[in-house]
Amino acid sequence: MWKKSARTHQSPACSEDRQHEHSRKKVIKCKAAVLWEPHKPFTIEDIEVAPPKAHEVRIKMVATGVCRSDDHAVSGTLITPLPAVLGHEGAGIVESIGEGVTCVKPACGKCRICKHPESNFCCQNDLVKPRGTLRDGTSRFSCKGKPIHNFIGTSTFSQYTVVEDIAVVKIDEASPLDKVCLIGCGFSTGFGSAIKVAKVTPGSTCVVFGLGGVGLSVIIGCKVAGASRIIAVDINKDKFAKAKELGATECINPKDYSKPIHQVLQEMTDGGADFSFEVIGRLDTMTSALLSCHESCGVSVIVGVPPNAESLSVHPMLLLLGRTWKGAIFGDQLLGFKSKDSIPKLVADFMAKKFPLDPLITHVLPFEKINEAFDLLRAGKSIRTVLTF
Ligand code: PAD
Ligand code: ZN
């Protein structure tokens, strides 16, 4: 999610030429979308972006997706310090580098989690207890003389941003940044949740709750993994056509049934699916998804980000017979793949046409129309809007 795909020309991140020496000392004045308070629209402001310090990279943003997690930060579902520059699904070009950046290097590689073969939620993340800063406790953004916070180490809703070298990956120069930016969060989260987290098996039955950009990417993953039935669930039937186009074999709307949706799904799947995914971010649908997978062999994965400070209570019997319940932040990037290898590889796979991204992009807008992009998301009219700079 906070992986920022940075395309570099002639690897400037590794070069030592004079122009970089010079430009990395300058403050850049540019435009950014600032969120001053929760529940308010963004305002496009003139901001200053300080030069990158040691082990930081300043990036000229080319494109960024709008993800529901950004909206969670606006609504307070995800608590993050404000005012801030949000956005985390971006791609851009390295503008300058700070001291000690030898090459763009993703993940610290040193903490317990980076060393763990099956995990990648680097301990240096700024998501679990967000400070809204880079690692030295400050941000490189300021506006009207006030410091402006970062968002989960990325802040892509700005013409220029500064990120740490551990939060950047170098990708194929030829890749279209206005598409592969989705690999920075939504696509990888969904696809990886199916392939790497649930480990969907050929011939299996999958149920996907929520058909936004992330849920549809779960469907793409289930299909690539060879699932034979993919049941898509959403309360917005306008999402069904795209779900079918991407591999859903059936689409159901809980509003069309009087009984609980997990019962409907259990009946449709001979007692429960092999795999189920919650890709909405609601506690009730997390329980429904759990109950929709088979009580002894089912695997259920939570992908949606739940409301801040709310808890679920479930009877242990639901797990005692053998169900597996998992959660996955950023799907593949953080559980199973190492981002260092996985992001450039996913970009290469996209270039080799192993999976599509175009169907996920329903709107492309100039960055200045960011509030329109959020309105489309909230109204259920878009899958992903890509903002271009
Ligand atoms: P989205 O808002 O585009 O899609 C959510 C979908 O859920 C919409 O199609 C809704 O109609 C549907 N929906 C809403 N309520 C219900 C309901 N009660 N029953 C069935 N369907 C419903 O969001 P998105 O695809 O960008 O993100 C989905 C979630 O995943 C969201 O909570 C986001 O914050 C989270 C996320 N998690 C990670 C991660 O790493 N775990 C990464 C990116 C996004
Ligand atoms: Zn996201």
Coordinates of N, CA, C and O in Angstrom, one line a residue, residues 1 68-69 72 77-78 127 278-282 286 302-308 329-330:
M1 N 0.8 -1.2 0.0 CA 0.0 0.0 0.0 C 0.9 1.2 0.0 O 0.6 2.2 -0.7
R68 N -9.8 3.2 -1.2 CA -10.8 3.5 -0.1 C -10.0 3.7 1.2 O -10.5 4.4 2.1
S69 N -8.8 3.2 1.3 CA -8.1 3.5 2.6 C -7.8 5.0 2.7 O -7.7 5.5 3.8
H72 N -10.8 6.3 4.1 CA -10.9 5.9 5.6 C -10.2 7.0 6.4 O -10.5 7.3 7.6
T77 N -12.1 6.5 9.9 CA -12.0 5.1 10.1 C -10.6 4.7 10.4 O -10.3 3.8 11.2
L78 N -9.7 5.3 9.7 CA -8.3 5.1 9.9 C -7.7 6.4 10.5 O -7.8 7.4 9.8
L127 N 2.0 2.6 9.7 CA 0.6 2.4 9.6 C 0.0 1.9 10.9 O -1.1 2.4 11.3
E278 N -13.1 -11.0 2.8 CA -13.9 -9.8 3.1 C -13.1 -8.6 2.6 O -12.0 -8.3 3.1
V279 N -13.6 -7.9 1.6 CA -12.9 -6.8 1.0 C -13.7 -5.5 1.1 O -13.8 -4.8 0.1
I280 N -14.3 -5.3 2.2 CA -15.2 -4.1 2.4 C -14.7 -3.2 3.5 O -14.5 -2.0 3.4
G281 N -14.5 -3.9 4.7 CA -14.0 -3.2 5.9 C -15.2 -3.0 6.9 O -15.2 -2.0 7.6
R282 N -16.0 -4.0 7.0 CA -17.1 -3.9 8.0 C -17.1 -5.2 8.9 O -16.8 -6.3 8.4
M286 N -17.3 -9.2 7.8 CA -16.2 -10.1 8.2 C -16.7 -11.4 8.8 O -16.2 -12.5 8.5
I302 N -9.4 -11.7 5.9 CA -9.9 -10.3 6.1 C -8.9 -9.4 5.3 O -7.7 -9.4 5.6
V303 N -9.5 -8.6 4.4 CA -8.7 -7.6 3.6 C -9.1 -6.2 3.9 O -8.3 -5.3 4.0
G304 N -10.4 -6.0 4.1 CA -11.0 -4.7 4.4 C -10.4 -4.1 5.7 O -10.2 -4.9 6.6
V305 N -10.2 -2.8 5.7 CA -9.7 -2.2 6.9 C -10.9 -1.8 7.8 O -11.8 -1.1 7.4
P306 N -10.9 -2.4 9.0 CA -12.1 -2.2 9.9 C -12.1 -0.8 10.5 O -11.1 -0.2 10.6
P307 N -13.3 -0.5 11.0 CA -13.4 0.8 11.7 C -12.5 0.9 12.9 O -12.4 -0.1 13.6
N308 N -11.9 2.0 13.1 CA -11.0 2.2 14.2 C -11.7 1.9 15.6 O -12.8 2.2 15.8
I329 N -2.6 -7.5 5.3 CA -2.4 -6.1 4.9 C -1.5 -6.1 3.7 O -0.5 -6.8 3.7
F330 N -2.0 -5.5 2.7 CA -1.3 -5.4 1.4 C -1.0 -6.8 0.8 O -0.1 -6.9 0.0

